[in-house]
Amino acid sequence: MKQKDIEQIIHDDHTGMSLIVKTVARMMIAVIILFAFYIILYGHLTPGGGFAGGVILAIAYTLMMLAFSRKMALHKFSDFWASFWDNIGMLAFIILGFLGLNSGYFLYNFIWHGKPFHLVSAGIIPLANIAIGVKVGACLYAIFIGLSIYGRLIIKEEE
Amino acid sequence: MVVYILDMVILVIGIYCLIAKRHLIKKIIGMVLMEYSVNLFLILIGYRHNGIAPILMPDENRVHFAQYGVDPLPQALVLTSIVIGLGTLALMAAYAMRLYEKYRTFDMSEIRRLKG
Amino acid sequence: MASVMLPLSVGIPLLSAVLILLIGKAWRNAGALFAPITTLITLVFAIDLLGADAGTYWMGGWPPPFGIVLVLDSVSKVLLLVVNMVAFLASVYAVSYMQKYTAQNKFYALFILMLAGMNGVVLTGDLFNLYVFLEIASIASYALVGFGVEHEELEAGFKYLVLGTIASTMLLVGIAIVYNLTGSVNMADVARFVSGMPPNKALLFALAMFLFGFGLKAGLVPFHAWLPDAHPSAPAPVSAMLSGVLIKAIGVYPLIRITYSVFGAPNIILNLILWLGVISAVVGVFLALGQYDIKRLMAYHSVSQMGYVAIGIGLGTPLGIAAALFHMFNHALFKSLLFLSAGSLESATGTRDLRQMGGLKKKMPITSLATATGSLSIAGVPPFNGFFSKLLIIIAAIMAKQYVAAGVAAFVSLLTLASFTKVMKYSLLGKLNEKYERLKESPVLMAIVLTILSVLCLGVGLFYNYFMDSIFNPAANDLLNQAKYISMVIGG
């Protein structure tokens, strides 16, 4: 998709929702993604963590799909890459578990723990949170793509 | 005690909805009700009035902590169970769509090819 | 401190499932290569662990009851061996059988995930962890049942999904009640608490929840409605896994473990299991008698054979439990053999209806021999393995003065023989249908798997004494010794 097409989707009233929704969504999506990263990165200090942050991350892309159009969302983050990052997140978590074997136990917290209540602390827990966040975000988005594209196919067939 | 009973009422409604309703989407809603009532049950077990975060710092008053610190385990269990519920929900929605594609109906009483 | 193979039995399948999906994006045959290798590795682990000492593994280095602990005792060893053996053979069979399906990599990934879940259930020593692994295995199996995405498969899969979800929810309610009463989800810790407590209605209620949940997953009779739909609908290797090991690994095994090791086998629950077993044995075999769909018939026999296992467990004597475990082992062998050979017959003839087959003996000698071996084993004809375990269950029932159960078990055995005589008569003997003139023997890999399973069926039958003494009797003694389990997990 070229820059011109993107411009057209943004300003066209016929694809996606109305101009008001599009304008608000365009401002909000970046903030939502930022918030998701905050929840993921501070998961070991505050309530939240990989799963909650990942859900928020997925919601940002789902909002993009709802407000603009399926075409736009798939251009930014296609189903192939969603599935790819889903697998990468899970792979990273399992490899983290296997690295612990080096220090004696599966999933052992082998990194220096640091001072409590600082961002760099708690050993592998922030890393595990990042892996889970990536996995959950990509996975939920992939589920949404799967259900919406497949549902659209059924409706088309019916018509 | 009343909250536990009300929670079990939600559970029973969920099971009823899952089994007795014929519409696939209503079945899915029943499944969600059922899962969430159990999550609520776990949360009720771990709930403490005026609870504090269960992090024991070196300068914490141990007696006060033991009295008011909430139980962190049910929260971890609930989070895990929510994730599992999400997976089941997604699979169920996918099944409902596939069934609709094949049978052209959401009515479970018309989806009857298996017998015997 | 047990060996590192315990977490690896769960971790390597998980890793492999991800790698199959990841590499499968670029290379279509990734699954067909990785799945048999993974199952071979876990099978080697399982065989190696047979000789290992009993012990525990602390996940992440956290001691019980705070952390999750994996427990290896003589019961887990049996189940681990069964699960991985059948999984290896089924995955080798799948390499050849799944050629005609699309999206093979997703199939293999789900298959391996199901294996990871079952290994986890068998090894874990923590109630909630058991629930999580059980859900991993269950969700993978829900998806696998509907893998063919045709009318019947989807309907069966949805039915299984609905009933399985209710069972899982009930299990979670049971776990929540146990946690509320004892303040722990570690099985040994709960057991220590329960053994020092007077009889308690809430605990019995929790145990009833467990009985419902695991009974549904095991397909015992009042809860069996999903099983004859779901098991035949899946592709043949998955049918073999579901009927061969899944109903045992996530149904019967947790039921045994929780009744005996955790709750100390209260009599009321044992009686309930015994009578559920008697009813399952009778109802399953009667429903099977009228079937002409070959895979559906076998699925009903799974219900009936699980009834035998439940009878053995419900007796509560060392011989009864050992015989039940032995029958579980045998059932895994011959039921997976039967389902795999039914898959061969189906993919050759294109039908599952017994009335349209016939005279296949001449065209497919190896498959026919395998079908005959499986049928004779399940019917309990002397040199094969099914005979000895059924005989031991009947003897154990008589010794425990449960004459009704013993009589029913003997009677059901006769009906099973009748039912499988019908299978052999319709499919193997008789006149060859004209349209099957050009039929060929099934591909090499499938034939090899069938041969291995047939030899195992016969071999276990011939050396049953050795197997009972070395594997199953110690397992039964371990199950009855609750104090030893507690001291092994908490004290070790």
Short mmCIF file of C-alpha atoms in Angstrom, two decimals, chain A:
data_model
loop_
_atom_site.label_atom_id
_atom_site.label_comp_id
_atom_site.label_asym_id
_atom_site.label_seq_id
_atom_site.Cartn_x
_atom_site.Cartn_y
_atom_site.Cartn_z
CA MET A 1 0.00 0.00 0.00
CA LYS A 2 1.36 3.41 -0.98
CA GLN A 3 1.36 6.62 1.04
CA LYS A 4 -1.40 7.96 -1.20
CA ASP A 5 -3.72 5.06 -0.36
CA ILE A 6 -3.13 5.55 3.35
CA GLU A 7 -3.98 9.23 3.03
CA GLN A 8 -7.11 8.26 1.19
CA ILE A 9 -8.22 5.77 3.83
CA ILE A 10 -7.66 8.36 6.53
CA HIS A 11 -9.75 11.00 4.82
CA ASP A 12 -12.34 8.84 3.10
CA ASP A 13 -15.71 8.58 4.81
CA HIS A 14 -16.63 5.29 3.16
CA THR A 15 -13.90 3.09 4.61
CA GLY A 16 -13.90 2.50 8.32
CA MET A 17 -15.72 4.77 10.71
CA SER A 18 -16.45 8.50 10.59
CA LEU A 19 -13.84 11.24 10.50
CA ILE A 20 -14.27 12.06 14.21
CA VAL A 21 -13.52 8.51 15.26
CA LYS A 22 -10.55 8.38 12.91
CA THR A 23 -9.05 11.60 14.24
CA VAL A 24 -9.43 10.54 17.85
CA ALA A 25 -8.14 7.05 17.15
CA ARG A 26 -5.09 8.43 15.37
CA MET A 27 -4.16 10.39 18.45
CA MET A 28 -5.00 7.66 20.92
CA ILE A 29 -3.32 4.65 19.33
CA ALA A 30 0.22 5.85 20.03
CA VAL A 31 -0.70 6.65 23.63
CA ILE A 32 -2.32 3.26 24.12
CA ILE A 33 0.77 1.49 22.78
CA LEU A 34 2.98 3.58 25.07
CA PHE A 35 0.77 2.66 28.03
CA ALA A 36 1.00 -1.00 27.06
CA PHE A 37 4.79 -0.81 27.10
CA TYR A 38 4.68 0.88 30.51
CA ILE A 39 2.45 -1.88 31.93
CA ILE A 40 4.72 -4.57 30.49
CA LEU A 41 8.01 -3.02 31.60
CA TYR A 42 6.83 -2.18 35.13
CA GLY A 43 5.06 -5.52 35.54
CA HIS A 44 7.35 -6.62 38.37
CA LEU A 45 6.78 -3.41 40.37
CA THR A 46 3.14 -2.45 39.87
CA PRO A 47 -0.05 -4.37 39.18
CA GLY A 48 -0.16 -5.55 35.60
CA GLY A 49 2.54 -7.38 33.73
CA GLY A 50 2.97 -9.31 30.54
CA PHE A 51 -0.59 -10.49 30.05
CA ALA A 52 -2.34 -7.23 30.94
CA GLY A 53 0.10 -5.18 28.87
CA GLY A 54 -0.18 -7.58 25.97
CA VAL A 55 -3.96 -7.28 25.98
CA ILE A 56 -3.65 -3.47 25.85
CA LEU A 57 -1.16 -3.77 23.00
CA ALA A 58 -3.58 -5.94 21.07
CA ILE A 59 -6.40 -3.50 21.76
CA ALA A 60 -4.41 -0.68 20.13
CA TYR A 61 -4.16 -2.59 16.88
CA THR A 62 -7.76 -3.77 17.12
CA LEU A 63 -8.82 -0.14 17.49
CA MET A 64 -6.84 0.67 14.36
CA MET A 65 -8.66 -2.07 12.50
CA LEU A 66 -12.07 -0.92 13.70
CA ALA A 67 -11.52 2.79 13.12
CA PHE A 68 -9.74 2.80 9.76
CA SER A 69 -10.24 -0.50 8.01
CA ARG A 70 -8.97 -4.03 7.90
CA LYS A 71 -6.73 -3.09 4.98
CA MET A 72 -4.97 -0.35 6.94
CA ALA A 73 -4.39 -2.51 10.03
CA LEU A 74 -3.07 -5.39 7.94
CA HIS A 75 -0.74 -2.96 6.18
CA LYS A 76 0.73 -1.85 9.52
CA PHE A 77 0.87 -5.29 11.09
CA SER A 78 -0.02 -8.20 8.85
CA ASP A 79 -1.38 -11.57 9.96
CA PHE A 80 1.91 -13.25 9.00
CA TRP A 81 3.93 -11.03 11.32
CA ALA A 82 1.35 -11.28 14.10
CA SER A 83 1.67 -15.04 14.03
CA PHE A 84 5.47 -14.73 13.76
CA TRP A 85 5.79 -12.51 16.84
CA ASP A 86 3.38 -14.75 18.68
CA ASN A 87 5.78 -17.65 18.18
CA ILE A 88 8.84 -15.53 18.95
CA GLY A 89 7.37 -14.46 22.29
CA MET A 90 6.66 -18.02 23.34
CA LEU A 91 10.06 -19.17 22.09
CA ALA A 92 11.78 -16.44 24.13
CA PHE A 93 9.96 -17.49 27.30
CA ILE A 94 10.83 -21.16 26.86
CA ILE A 95 14.46 -20.34 26.09
CA LEU A 96 14.52 -18.23 29.27
CA GLY A 97 13.38 -21.32 31.12
CA PHE A 98 16.06 -23.46 29.49
CA LEU A 99 18.78 -20.90 30.31
CA GLY A 100 17.92 -21.40 33.96
CA LEU A 101 19.08 -25.01 33.65
CA ASN A 102 22.60 -23.60 33.37
CA SER A 103 22.33 -22.52 37.01
CA GLY A 104 20.76 -25.72 38.21
CA TYR A 105 16.98 -25.40 37.81
CA PHE A 106 14.46 -25.03 35.02
CA LEU A 107 13.15 -21.43 35.05
CA TYR A 108 15.78 -20.49 37.69
CA ASN A 109 16.07 -16.76 38.32
CA PHE A 110 19.72 -16.64 37.28
CA ILE A 111 20.26 -12.91 36.79
CA TRP A 112 21.39 -10.59 39.59
CA HIS A 113 18.23 -9.52 41.41
CA GLY A 114 19.10 -5.85 41.97
CA LYS A 115 17.51 -3.53 44.49
CA PRO A 116 13.77 -3.96 45.16
CA PHE A 117 11.42 -1.35 43.62
CA HIS A 118 13.83 -0.34 40.84
CA LEU A 119 13.18 -0.82 37.14
CA VAL A 120 16.20 -3.07 36.68
CA SER A 121 15.54 -5.66 39.34
CA ALA A 122 13.91 -9.02 39.95
CA GLY A 123 16.21 -10.93 37.59
CA ILE A 124 14.44 -12.72 34.75
CA ILE A 125 10.94 -11.55 35.68
CA PRO A 126 10.99 -8.37 33.52
CA LEU A 127 12.40 -10.39 30.62
CA ALA A 128 9.67 -12.99 31.04
CA ASN A 129 7.09 -10.18 31.17
CA ILE A 130 8.39 -8.76 27.89
CA ALA A 131 8.24 -12.18 26.25
CA ILE A 132 4.68 -12.76 27.48
CA GLY A 133 3.64 -9.25 26.48
CA VAL A 134 4.86 -9.77 22.93
CA LYS A 135 3.20 -13.16 22.78
CA VAL A 136 -0.16 -12.08 24.17
CA GLY A 137 -0.30 -8.89 22.12
CA ALA A 138 0.48 -10.59 18.84
CA CYS A 139 -1.65 -13.62 19.66
CA LEU A 140 -4.81 -11.69 20.56
CA TYR A 141 -4.41 -9.51 17.50
CA ALA A 142 -3.96 -12.63 15.37
CA ILE A 143 -7.11 -14.15 16.86
CA PHE A 144 -9.02 -10.98 16.08
CA ILE A 145 -7.73 -10.96 12.50
CA GLY A 146 -8.58 -14.61 12.12
CA LEU A 147 -12.13 -14.30 13.40
CA SER A 148 -12.88 -11.08 11.50
CA ILE A 149 -11.44 -12.13 8.15
CA TYR A 150 -13.05 -15.54 8.34
CA GLY A 151 -16.38 -14.08 9.38
CA ARG A 152 -16.22 -11.68 6.44
CA LEU A 153 -15.57 -14.59 4.08
CA ILE A 154 -18.67 -16.43 5.31
CA ILE A 155 -20.86 -13.34 4.88
CA LYS A 156 -19.55 -12.79 1.34
CA GLU A 157 -20.27 -16.41 0.47
CA GLU A 158 -23.82 -15.99 1.71
CA GLU A 159 -24.41 -12.95 -0.48
#
